[in-house]
Amino acid sequence: MTTTGRPARRRSGRTARPDGRAWRFLAPFLLVYVFAMILPILYAVYQSMLTVERSGPTGLGKPSIGFAGLDNYALALDQTAFVESFARVLLFGIVQVPVMLLLALVLALLLDQLPDRWAGLLRSAYFLPYGVPGVIATILWGFLYVPGISPIGEVLGELGFQPDFLGYDNVLWSIANIVVWEFAGYNMLIIVAQLKSIPQELYEAARIDGAGPWQTALRIKIPLVRPALILTCVFSIIGTMQLFSEPLVLKKIAPAVTQDYTPNLSAYFDAFANANMYLAAAKSVLLAVAAMVLSFGFLSLVNRKQRSER
């Protein structure tokens, strides 16, 4: 106690700022992040502001690279098919993301009730589709969608239904089915990991208070796995905006899937089929901005709701 009556402050050797050793540990990650994430984004933005300028009276002279400003962005937004592709993936996400997360949550809650022996076996079985590459998964499901060779179509035909899985009105939901099959197990594992971190004392207290399995799931488990649900939802939003491999493969057998079916597909064909790298870069930047806005918008909405509940 000092003479002024105030307790003496203990000096600590630690400071609020990270020291040199912390920066050395962070340096490898920061270097990889800068070269693998930041620089490619900056280069894409740079390319999106370039254009090919041709000389000569007929435009057959030697081409040169010129500055286009925002012309590529204006051209991309002027393409009706490209703008409609954004609306298509938004509709896809509004339906597919809640269905997938609900399925992942239900599977995680059911596995949490099973003995460890069976839970481990079923976790591996549910996670197995995630280990299948998206192209292979789409080819497998493509055989189940093609009329005439699809066993699902034959069974439904015997029941009086004639489904057209690859038709204009149904192909988007056929793609959604493939995506749910691929990623539901992955999201389930994230939720299961959050469930395993819940203290067992909470379950014992709920059991003493007379709570059954349903009440325990609704009042304890689901509220406490909210961080995992938010994380998986953000991942799913970003993945929805990046939808690419499934429509690209189905394009061979589904006439309804065009070159501009999704924003990612539109940028791909501009770059590698139409040889317009600069327009493709502009579309990629617009896609990245849209994914960022949706992700941060969702997180802001969740944070605002959490603050209002406190």
Tab-separated table of C-alpha atoms in Angstrom:
chain	number	residue	atom	x	y	z
A	1	MET	CA	0.000	0.000	0.000
A	2	THR	CA	1.432	3.375	-0.966
A	3	THR	CA	1.317	6.509	1.175
A	4	THR	CA	-1.549	7.880	-0.917
A	5	GLY	CA	-3.733	4.955	0.024
A	6	ARG	CA	-3.802	3.512	-3.480
A	7	PRO	CA	-2.710	-0.054	-4.081
A	8	ALA	CA	0.667	-0.337	-5.723
A	9	ARG	CA	0.511	-1.353	-9.363
A	10	ARG	CA	2.410	-4.434	-10.309
A	11	ARG	CA	4.571	-4.032	-13.304
A	12	SER	CA	4.414	-6.808	-15.784
A	13	GLY	CA	6.962	-7.645	-18.409
A	14	ARG	CA	4.170	-8.171	-20.964
A	15	THR	CA	2.855	-5.367	-23.133
A	16	ALA	CA	-0.326	-4.988	-25.095
A	17	ARG	CA	1.580	-5.095	-28.374
A	18	PRO	CA	2.991	-8.372	-29.706
A	19	ASP	CA	6.746	-8.594	-29.381
A	20	GLY	CA	9.254	-9.636	-32.025
A	21	ARG	CA	8.852	-13.342	-31.329
A	22	ALA	CA	5.099	-13.155	-31.976
A	23	TRP	CA	5.684	-11.428	-35.306
A	24	ARG	CA	8.212	-14.115	-36.266
A	25	PHE	CA	5.601	-16.782	-35.596
A	26	LEU	CA	3.035	-14.858	-37.627
A	27	ALA	CA	5.396	-14.069	-40.496
A	28	PRO	CA	4.967	-17.379	-42.458
A	29	PHE	CA	1.176	-17.118	-42.345
A	30	LEU	CA	1.213	-13.426	-43.275
A	31	LEU	CA	3.508	-14.079	-46.238
A	32	VAL	CA	1.323	-16.897	-47.546
A	33	TYR	CA	-1.812	-14.807	-46.986
A	34	VAL	CA	-0.392	-11.810	-48.828
A	35	PHE	CA	0.899	-13.814	-51.811
A	36	ALA	CA	-2.057	-16.219	-52.017
A	37	MET	CA	-4.921	-13.834	-51.200
A	38	ILE	CA	-4.134	-10.125	-51.220
A	39	LEU	CA	-1.911	-9.924	-54.306
A	40	PRO	CA	-4.224	-12.028	-56.554
A	41	ILE	CA	-7.169	-9.818	-55.569
A	42	LEU	CA	-5.220	-6.646	-56.306
A	43	TYR	CA	-4.041	-8.098	-59.619
A	44	ALA	CA	-7.626	-9.013	-60.566
A	45	VAL	CA	-8.729	-5.450	-59.794
A	46	TYR	CA	-5.849	-4.144	-61.924
A	47	GLN	CA	-6.733	-6.432	-64.840
A	48	SER	CA	-10.393	-5.452	-64.640
A	49	MET	CA	-9.412	-1.888	-65.564
A	50	LEU	CA	-7.578	-2.847	-68.744
A	51	THR	CA	-8.775	-3.458	-72.274
A	52	VAL	CA	-7.396	-4.466	-75.660
A	53	GLU	CA	-7.048	-1.551	-78.044
A	54	ARG	CA	-6.694	-2.301	-81.746
A	55	SER	CA	-5.132	-0.007	-84.291
A	56	GLY	CA	-5.705	0.479	-87.989
A	57	PRO	CA	-8.779	1.555	-89.944
A	58	THR	CA	-10.407	-1.895	-89.682
A	59	GLY	CA	-9.068	-2.826	-86.267
A	60	LEU	CA	-6.707	-5.441	-87.675
A	61	GLY	CA	-3.549	-3.692	-86.561
A	62	LYS	CA	-1.283	-4.711	-83.750
A	63	PRO	CA	-3.265	-4.842	-80.504
A	64	SER	CA	-2.131	-3.016	-77.383
A	65	ILE	CA	-3.254	-2.931	-73.765
A	66	GLY	CA	-4.954	0.276	-72.683
A	67	PHE	CA	-6.647	1.651	-69.599
A	68	ALA	CA	-10.414	1.095	-69.569
A	69	GLY	CA	-11.341	2.479	-66.171
A	70	LEU	CA	-14.741	1.137	-65.142
A	71	ASP	CA	-15.829	0.253	-68.689
A	72	ASN	CA	-15.518	-3.494	-68.077
A	73	TYR	CA	-17.724	-3.232	-64.999
A	74	ALA	CA	-20.308	-1.256	-66.954
A	75	LEU	CA	-20.201	-3.845	-69.750
A	76	ALA	CA	-20.635	-6.719	-67.279
A	77	LEU	CA	-23.585	-5.078	-65.543
A	78	ASP	CA	-25.111	-4.287	-68.937
A	79	GLN	CA	-25.299	-8.004	-69.762
A	80	THR	CA	-28.765	-9.167	-68.778
A	81	ALA	CA	-27.714	-12.820	-68.529
A	82	PHE	CA	-24.912	-11.971	-66.077
A	83	VAL	CA	-27.237	-9.942	-63.836
A	84	GLU	CA	-29.819	-12.740	-63.951
A	85	SER	CA	-27.140	-15.218	-62.858
A	86	PHE	CA	-26.793	-13.276	-59.584
A	87	ALA	CA	-30.544	-13.497	-59.030
A	88	ARG	CA	-30.370	-17.229	-59.767
A	89	VAL	CA	-27.663	-17.983	-57.198
A	90	LEU	CA	-29.440	-15.787	-54.633
A	91	LEU	CA	-32.604	-17.861	-55.090
A	92	PHE	CA	-30.450	-20.982	-54.927
A	93	GLY	CA	-28.902	-19.845	-51.629
A	94	ILE	CA	-32.183	-18.766	-50.045
A	95	VAL	CA	-33.540	-22.296	-50.472
A	96	GLN	CA	-30.453	-24.495	-50.352
A	97	VAL	CA	-28.533	-22.977	-47.420
A	98	PRO	CA	-31.342	-23.295	-44.797
A	99	VAL	CA	-32.184	-26.819	-45.966
A	100	MET	CA	-28.553	-27.938	-45.757
A	101	LEU	CA	-27.925	-26.352	-42.349
A	102	LEU	CA	-31.159	-27.763	-40.948
A	103	LEU	CA	-30.184	-31.228	-42.168
A	104	ALA	CA	-26.674	-30.838	-40.721
A	105	LEU	CA	-28.108	-29.697	-37.371
A	106	VAL	CA	-30.572	-32.595	-37.191
A	107	LEU	CA	-27.840	-35.117	-38.026
A	108	ALA	CA	-25.512	-33.604	-35.409
A	109	LEU	CA	-28.202	-33.726	-32.719
A	110	LEU	CA	-29.061	-37.334	-33.563
A	111	LEU	CA	-25.420	-38.407	-33.514
A	112	ASP	CA	-24.964	-36.699	-30.149
A	113	GLN	CA	-27.534	-39.103	-28.696
A	114	LEU	CA	-25.813	-42.261	-29.952
A	115	PRO	CA	-23.030	-44.205	-28.255
A	116	ASP	CA	-19.534	-43.206	-29.344
A	117	ARG	CA	-19.028	-46.444	-31.289
A	118	TRP	CA	-22.008	-45.937	-33.589
A	119	ALA	CA	-21.665	-42.156	-33.656
A	120	GLY	CA	-18.114	-42.406	-35.019
A	121	LEU	CA	-19.166	-44.837	-37.746
A	122	LEU	CA	-22.108	-42.704	-38.854
A	123	ARG	CA	-20.041	-39.494	-38.731
A	124	SER	CA	-17.604	-41.047	-41.174
A	125	ALA	CA	-20.451	-42.209	-43.421
A	126	TYR	CA	-22.096	-38.781	-43.459
A	127	PHE	CA	-18.784	-37.027	-44.039
A	128	LEU	CA	-17.778	-39.342	-46.907
A	129	PRO	CA	-19.579	-37.356	-49.668
A	130	TYR	CA	-17.472	-34.309	-48.802
A	131	GLY	CA	-14.366	-36.311	-49.743
A	132	VAL	CA	-15.739	-36.876	-53.245
A	133	PRO	CA	-14.620	-34.096	-55.648
A	134	GLY	CA	-17.456	-31.922	-56.900
A	135	VAL	CA	-16.905	-32.958	-60.517
A	136	ILE	CA	-17.120	-36.673	-59.672
A	137	ALA	CA	-20.174	-36.119	-57.473
A	138	THR	CA	-21.925	-34.257	-60.297
A	139	ILE	CA	-21.115	-37.027	-62.778
A	140	LEU	CA	-22.538	-39.622	-60.378
A	141	TRP	CA	-25.719	-37.656	-59.835
A	142	GLY	CA	-25.880	-36.863	-63.557
A	143	PHE	CA	-26.471	-40.546	-64.302
A	144	LEU	CA	-29.303	-40.480	-61.759
A	145	TYR	CA	-30.857	-37.484	-63.513
A	146	VAL	CA	-30.670	-38.534	-67.185
A	147	PRO	CA	-34.031	-39.858	-68.441
A	148	GLY	CA	-34.007	-43.447	-69.605
A	149	ILE	CA	-31.083	-44.603	-67.454
A	150	SER	CA	-32.024	-43.061	-64.110
A	151	PRO	CA	-33.276	-45.639	-61.580
A	152	ILE	CA	-34.919	-42.810	-59.663
A	153	GLY	CA	-36.823	-41.797	-62.792
A	154	GLU	CA	-37.904	-45.389	-63.394
A	155	VAL	CA	-39.253	-45.782	-59.852
A	156	LEU	CA	-41.099	-42.475	-60.039
A	157	GLY	CA	-42.387	-43.434	-63.493
A	158	GLU	CA	-43.915	-46.596	-62.050
A	159	LEU	CA	-45.706	-44.378	-59.520
A	160	GLY	CA	-47.129	-42.209	-62.276
A	161	PHE	CA	-44.639	-39.338	-62.122
A	162	GLN	CA	-42.523	-38.159	-65.033
A	163	PRO	CA	-39.813	-35.975	-63.468
A	164	ASP	CA	-37.495	-33.945	-65.656
A	165	PHE	CA	-34.529	-33.398	-63.360
A	166	LEU	CA	-32.552	-31.543	-66.035
A	167	GLY	CA	-35.386	-29.359	-67.340
A	168	TYR	CA	-35.383	-25.592	-67.133
A	169	ASP	CA	-37.614	-25.491	-64.032
A	170	ASN	CA	-35.868	-28.278	-62.125
A	171	VAL	CA	-32.151	-28.219	-62.922
A	172	LEU	CA	-31.392	-25.560	-60.295
A	173	TRP	CA	-32.884	-27.757	-57.584
A	174	SER	CA	-31.089	-30.792	-58.976
A	175	ILE	CA	-27.851	-28.852	-58.465
A	176	ALA	CA	-29.018	-27.903	-54.958
A	177	ASN	CA	-29.532	-31.590	-54.174
A	178	ILE	CA	-25.937	-32.344	-55.219
A	179	VAL	CA	-24.554	-29.497	-53.096
A	180	VAL	CA	-26.553	-30.598	-50.042
A	181	TRP	CA	-25.319	-34.162	-50.507
A	182	GLU	CA	-21.728	-32.929	-50.701
A	183	PHE	CA	-21.570	-30.444	-47.841
A	184	ALA	CA	-24.179	-31.457	-45.257
A	185	GLY	CA	-21.701	-33.877	-43.646
A	186	TYR	CA	-18.969	-31.239	-43.506
A	187	ASN	CA	-21.255	-28.741	-41.770
A	188	MET	CA	-22.476	-31.502	-39.474
A	189	LEU	CA	-18.921	-32.103	-38.217
A	190	ILE	CA	-18.518	-28.425	-37.323
A	191	ILE	CA	-21.759	-28.535	-35.317
A	192	VAL	CA	-20.755	-31.828	-33.678
A	193	ALA	CA	-17.455	-30.281	-32.571
A	194	GLN	CA	-19.405	-27.419	-30.964
A	195	LEU	CA	-21.718	-29.913	-29.241
A	196	LYS	CA	-18.754	-31.778	-27.771
A	197	SER	CA	-17.540	-28.547	-26.147
A	198	ILE	CA	-20.745	-28.121	-24.102
A	199	PRO	CA	-20.094	-28.931	-20.415
A	200	GLN	CA	-21.763	-32.136	-19.276
A	201	GLU	CA	-22.864	-30.385	-16.087
A	202	LEU	CA	-25.509	-28.517	-18.092
A	203	TYR	CA	-27.009	-31.795	-19.265
A	204	GLU	CA	-26.988	-33.205	-15.745
A	205	ALA	CA	-28.690	-30.092	-14.382
A	206	ALA	CA	-31.335	-30.265	-17.112
A	207	ARG	CA	-31.913	-33.951	-16.377
A	208	ILE	CA	-32.370	-33.187	-12.686
A	209	ASP	CA	-34.895	-30.465	-13.565
A	210	GLY	CA	-36.871	-33.023	-15.543
A	211	ALA	CA	-35.962	-31.915	-19.065
A	212	GLY	CA	-36.338	-34.570	-21.732
A	213	PRO	CA	-34.260	-35.029	-24.907
A	214	TRP	CA	-36.382	-32.584	-26.925
A	215	GLN	CA	-36.272	-29.862	-24.266
A	216	THR	CA	-32.530	-30.363	-23.817
A	217	ALA	CA	-31.974	-30.019	-27.551
A	218	LEU	CA	-34.177	-26.936	-27.934
A	219	ARG	CA	-33.162	-25.058	-24.773
A	220	ILE	CA	-29.507	-26.037	-24.335
A	221	LYS	CA	-27.908	-27.600	-27.404
A	222	ILE	CA	-29.280	-25.448	-30.207
A	223	PRO	CA	-28.660	-22.090	-28.441
A	224	LEU	CA	-25.111	-23.126	-27.533
A	225	VAL	CA	-24.215	-24.264	-31.070
A	226	ARG	CA	-25.264	-20.903	-32.526
A	227	PRO	CA	-21.613	-19.891	-33.205
A	228	ALA	CA	-21.143	-23.059	-35.283
A	229	LEU	CA	-24.381	-22.403	-37.172
A	230	ILE	CA	-23.286	-18.838	-37.931
A	231	LEU	CA	-19.887	-20.055	-39.160
A	232	THR	CA	-21.378	-22.726	-41.411
A	233	CYS	CA	-23.931	-20.238	-42.741
A	234	VAL	CA	-21.184	-17.788	-43.724
A	235	PHE	CA	-19.238	-20.588	-45.430
A	236	SER	CA	-22.401	-21.650	-47.259
A	237	ILE	CA	-23.151	-18.106	-48.441
A	238	ILE	CA	-19.656	-17.776	-49.887
A	239	GLY	CA	-19.867	-21.232	-51.450
A	240	THR	CA	-23.234	-20.408	-53.003
A	241	MET	CA	-21.822	-17.331	-54.718
A	242	GLN	CA	-18.928	-19.456	-56.027
A	243	LEU	CA	-21.168	-22.151	-57.534
A	244	PHE	CA	-19.227	-23.490	-60.507
A	245	SER	CA	-18.267	-27.139	-60.925
A	246	GLU	CA	-21.771	-28.619	-60.646
A	247	PRO	CA	-23.409	-26.478	-63.384
A	248	LEU	CA	-20.268	-26.747	-65.536
A	249	VAL	CA	-20.497	-30.556	-65.587
A	250	LEU	CA	-24.282	-30.669	-65.972
A	251	LYS	CA	-24.030	-28.236	-68.877
A	252	LYS	CA	-23.059	-31.188	-71.109
A	253	ILE	CA	-26.376	-32.964	-70.505
A	254	ALA	CA	-28.703	-30.114	-69.445
A	255	PRO	CA	-29.519	-27.572	-72.198
A	256	ALA	CA	-31.036	-25.301	-69.541
A	257	VAL	CA	-27.555	-24.630	-68.108
A	258	THR	CA	-26.060	-21.874	-70.247
A	259	GLN	CA	-22.665	-20.166	-70.202
A	260	ASP	CA	-24.087	-17.457	-67.956
A	261	TYR	CA	-25.967	-19.746	-65.594
A	262	THR	CA	-23.927	-18.572	-62.582
A	263	PRO	CA	-21.601	-15.561	-62.193
A	264	ASN	CA	-18.566	-17.819	-61.787
A	265	LEU	CA	-19.491	-19.742	-64.925
A	266	SER	CA	-19.935	-16.518	-66.875
A	267	ALA	CA	-16.474	-15.256	-65.870
A	268	TYR	CA	-14.944	-18.643	-66.741
A	269	PHE	CA	-16.329	-18.699	-70.291
A	270	ASP	CA	-15.375	-15.059	-70.861
A	271	ALA	CA	-11.796	-15.848	-69.889
A	272	PHE	CA	-11.240	-19.218	-71.581
A	273	ALA	CA	-13.853	-19.412	-74.356
A	274	ASN	CA	-14.222	-15.793	-75.421
A	275	ALA	CA	-10.607	-14.791	-74.667
A	276	ASN	CA	-11.696	-11.695	-72.754
A	277	MET	CA	-9.602	-11.883	-69.602
A	278	TYR	CA	-10.290	-8.293	-68.597
A	279	LEU	CA	-14.071	-8.614	-68.666
A	280	ALA	CA	-13.733	-11.891	-66.753
A	281	ALA	CA	-11.619	-10.108	-64.132
A	282	ALA	CA	-14.301	-7.437	-63.741
A	283	LYS	CA	-16.977	-10.103	-63.285
A	284	SER	CA	-14.804	-11.888	-60.727
A	285	VAL	CA	-14.342	-8.683	-58.746
A	286	LEU	CA	-18.085	-8.043	-58.804
A	287	LEU	CA	-18.661	-11.599	-57.594
A	288	ALA	CA	-16.153	-11.148	-54.754
A	289	VAL	CA	-17.785	-7.866	-53.720
A	290	ALA	CA	-21.235	-9.473	-53.726
A	291	ALA	CA	-20.010	-12.395	-51.583
A	292	MET	CA	-18.338	-9.974	-49.156
A	293	VAL	CA	-21.433	-7.793	-48.875
A	294	LEU	CA	-23.718	-10.763	-48.243
A	295	SER	CA	-21.354	-12.325	-45.693
A	296	PHE	CA	-20.720	-9.138	-43.732
A	297	GLY	CA	-24.389	-8.195	-44.024
A	298	PHE	CA	-25.396	-11.515	-42.497
A	299	LEU	CA	-22.813	-11.159	-39.695
A	300	SER	CA	-23.954	-7.599	-38.974
A	301	LEU	CA	-27.568	-8.764	-38.784
A	302	VAL	CA	-26.635	-11.575	-36.399
A	303	ASN	CA	-24.540	-9.291	-34.182
A	304	ARG	CA	-27.329	-6.693	-34.045
A	305	LYS	CA	-29.797	-9.373	-33.023
A	306	GLN	CA	-27.471	-10.709	-30.328
A	307	ARG	CA	-26.978	-7.212	-28.890
A	308	SER	CA	-30.747	-6.672	-28.787
A	309	GLU	CA	-31.203	-9.957	-26.869
A	310	ARG	CA	-28.769	-8.943	-24.134
